Amino acid sequence: MLTIKAFHIILVVSWFAGLFYLPRIYVNLAAISDPQSAEYQRLLGMARRLYKFVTPIGLGAVILGLWLWFGYGFSGGWLHAKTLLVVFLLVYHSYCGQLYRRFAAGQNVHSHVWYRWFNEIPVLILTIITFLVVLKPF
């Protein structure tokens, strides 16, 4: 079970790396006024590849988390809170894909400042989850 836990942690760290970087690409995309420019197309390609790369990593993290859940049991309020935050992360990840599709279609409606704030959401969630897992406050 410890091997599963180690792989779960590796996948979670990798998933968060992608969730930290993808919106940073969106910040740069939103700052470009011409969607036909070479820079826009290069960043769009980076966003597409990153999203496709981290999606299976995130799913793997969730699958191994469920494996641990069934192996150790689902008890404690902290674990319920963590699970709710993971569900929110899945929604966030999916929304990142929707945002990519809007950029690809030239239909972005948000400013680069909005994306800077949007980029902070996974940082906040990671912080809360870390404290929940380590401290198990309830």
Tab-separated table of C-alpha atoms in Angstrom:
chain	number	residue	atom	x	y	z
A	1	MET	CA	0.000	0.000	0.000
A	2	LEU	CA	2.922	2.359	0.607
A	3	THR	CA	4.001	1.962	-3.032
A	4	ILE	CA	0.520	3.029	-4.139
A	5	LYS	CA	0.716	6.007	-1.775
A	6	ALA	CA	4.129	7.005	-3.192
A	7	PHE	CA	2.855	6.862	-6.777
A	8	HIS	CA	-0.258	8.786	-5.715
A	9	ILE	CA	1.924	11.578	-4.299
A	10	ILE	CA	4.080	11.652	-7.447
A	11	LEU	CA	0.997	11.933	-9.656
A	12	VAL	CA	-0.576	14.604	-7.438
A	13	VAL	CA	2.607	16.699	-7.550
A	14	SER	CA	2.786	16.312	-11.332
A	15	TRP	CA	-0.904	17.171	-11.773
A	16	PHE	CA	-0.527	20.312	-9.683
A	17	ALA	CA	2.529	21.343	-11.691
A	18	GLY	CA	0.328	21.275	-14.774
A	19	LEU	CA	-2.505	23.102	-13.012
A	20	PHE	CA	-0.055	25.791	-11.932
A	21	TYR	CA	1.467	26.268	-15.380
A	22	LEU	CA	-1.533	25.975	-17.731
A	23	PRO	CA	-3.261	29.153	-16.489
A	24	ARG	CA	0.099	30.955	-16.704
A	25	ILE	CA	0.080	30.145	-20.415
A	26	TYR	CA	-3.455	31.567	-20.521
A	27	VAL	CA	-2.191	34.794	-18.922
A	28	ASN	CA	0.214	35.190	-21.830
A	29	LEU	CA	-2.371	34.196	-24.439
A	30	ALA	CA	-4.837	36.759	-23.086
A	31	ALA	CA	-2.201	39.480	-23.387
A	32	ILE	CA	-1.804	38.889	-27.145
A	33	SER	CA	-4.266	40.827	-29.281
A	34	ASP	CA	-3.720	38.922	-32.552
A	35	PRO	CA	-4.780	35.244	-32.413
A	36	GLN	CA	-3.089	34.682	-35.777
A	37	SER	CA	0.349	35.711	-34.533
A	38	ALA	CA	3.117	33.134	-34.306
A	39	GLU	CA	3.502	33.749	-30.572
A	40	TYR	CA	-0.216	33.125	-29.938
A	41	GLN	CA	-0.124	29.910	-31.969
A	42	ARG	CA	3.015	28.706	-30.166
A	43	LEU	CA	1.441	29.333	-26.739
A	44	LEU	CA	-1.795	27.713	-27.876
A	45	GLY	CA	0.151	24.613	-28.902
A	46	MET	CA	1.923	24.574	-25.541
A	47	ALA	CA	-1.422	24.811	-23.737
A	48	ARG	CA	-2.915	21.984	-25.822
A	49	ARG	CA	0.034	19.658	-25.217
A	50	LEU	CA	0.174	20.453	-21.498
A	51	TYR	CA	-3.559	19.893	-21.029
A	52	LYS	CA	-3.399	16.563	-22.873
A	53	PHE	CA	-0.352	15.570	-20.826
A	54	VAL	CA	-1.697	16.398	-17.360
A	55	THR	CA	-5.217	15.031	-17.914
A	56	PRO	CA	-4.199	11.356	-17.606
A	57	ILE	CA	-1.858	12.281	-14.759
A	58	GLY	CA	-4.760	13.851	-12.852
A	59	LEU	CA	-6.968	10.846	-13.543
A	60	GLY	CA	-4.186	8.558	-12.342
A	61	ALA	CA	-3.875	10.568	-9.131
A	62	VAL	CA	-7.623	10.247	-8.553
A	63	ILE	CA	-7.649	6.516	-9.324
A	64	LEU	CA	-4.771	5.825	-6.926
A	65	GLY	CA	-6.474	8.047	-4.334
A	66	LEU	CA	-9.595	5.907	-4.642
A	67	TRP	CA	-7.446	2.783	-4.321
A	68	LEU	CA	-6.016	4.166	-1.087
A	69	TRP	CA	-9.498	5.114	0.070
A	70	PHE	CA	-10.698	1.519	-0.357
A	71	GLY	CA	-7.479	0.155	1.143
A	72	TYR	CA	-7.419	2.338	4.259
A	73	GLY	CA	-11.078	3.239	4.601
A	74	PHE	CA	-12.939	6.502	4.315
A	75	SER	CA	-13.085	7.989	7.785
A	76	GLY	CA	-12.599	11.381	9.293
A	77	GLY	CA	-14.118	14.689	8.370
A	78	TRP	CA	-10.791	15.901	6.994
A	79	LEU	CA	-10.955	13.213	4.303
A	80	HIS	CA	-14.467	14.271	3.328
A	81	ALA	CA	-13.249	17.868	2.988
A	82	LYS	CA	-10.220	16.748	0.964
A	83	THR	CA	-12.431	14.675	-1.323
A	84	LEU	CA	-14.688	17.668	-1.927
A	85	LEU	CA	-11.635	19.766	-2.824
A	86	VAL	CA	-10.416	17.063	-5.228
A	87	VAL	CA	-13.828	17.102	-6.931
A	88	PHE	CA	-13.480	20.885	-7.235
A	89	LEU	CA	-10.011	20.380	-8.760
A	90	LEU	CA	-11.499	18.032	-11.346
A	91	VAL	CA	-14.024	20.746	-12.243
A	92	TYR	CA	-11.196	23.318	-12.371
A	93	HIS	CA	-9.169	21.027	-14.633
A	94	SER	CA	-12.145	20.525	-16.922
A	95	TYR	CA	-12.766	24.282	-17.025
A	96	CYS	CA	-9.135	24.763	-18.042
A	97	GLY	CA	-9.915	22.561	-21.046
A	98	GLN	CA	-12.953	24.684	-21.850
A	99	LEU	CA	-10.823	27.825	-21.641
A	100	TYR	CA	-8.298	26.264	-24.015
A	101	ARG	CA	-11.065	25.538	-26.528
A	102	ARG	CA	-12.185	29.179	-26.290
A	103	PHE	CA	-8.644	30.394	-26.964
A	104	ALA	CA	-8.379	27.982	-29.910
A	105	ALA	CA	-11.628	29.355	-31.333
A	106	GLY	CA	-10.488	32.956	-30.774
A	107	GLN	CA	-13.309	33.509	-28.267
A	108	ASN	CA	-11.461	34.385	-25.070
A	109	VAL	CA	-13.547	36.742	-22.913
A	110	HIS	CA	-11.225	37.196	-19.923
A	111	SER	CA	-8.318	39.569	-19.356
A	112	HIS	CA	-4.797	38.527	-18.453
A	113	VAL	CA	-5.502	39.902	-14.948
A	114	TRP	CA	-8.463	37.540	-14.579
A	115	TYR	CA	-6.199	34.614	-15.491
A	116	ARG	CA	-3.632	35.746	-12.922
A	117	TRP	CA	-6.289	35.410	-10.221
A	118	PHE	CA	-7.635	32.182	-11.746
A	119	ASN	CA	-4.100	30.789	-11.537
A	120	GLU	CA	-4.101	31.158	-7.743
A	121	ILE	CA	-7.006	28.744	-7.182
A	122	PRO	CA	-4.941	25.511	-7.290
A	123	VAL	CA	-2.334	27.089	-4.982
A	124	LEU	CA	-5.031	27.769	-2.406
A	125	ILE	CA	-6.529	24.290	-2.778
A	126	LEU	CA	-3.129	22.599	-2.484
A	127	THR	CA	-2.433	24.558	0.689
A	128	ILE	CA	-5.746	23.555	2.260
A	129	ILE	CA	-5.403	19.903	1.217
A	130	THR	CA	-1.864	19.729	2.598
A	131	PHE	CA	-2.977	21.049	5.986
A	132	LEU	CA	-5.961	18.678	6.000
A	133	VAL	CA	-3.788	15.641	5.238
A	134	VAL	CA	-1.001	16.505	7.665
A	135	LEU	CA	-3.006	17.889	10.588
A	136	LYS	CA	-6.231	15.856	10.197
A	137	PRO	CA	-8.021	18.594	12.157
A	138	PHE	CA	-11.423	16.889	12.289
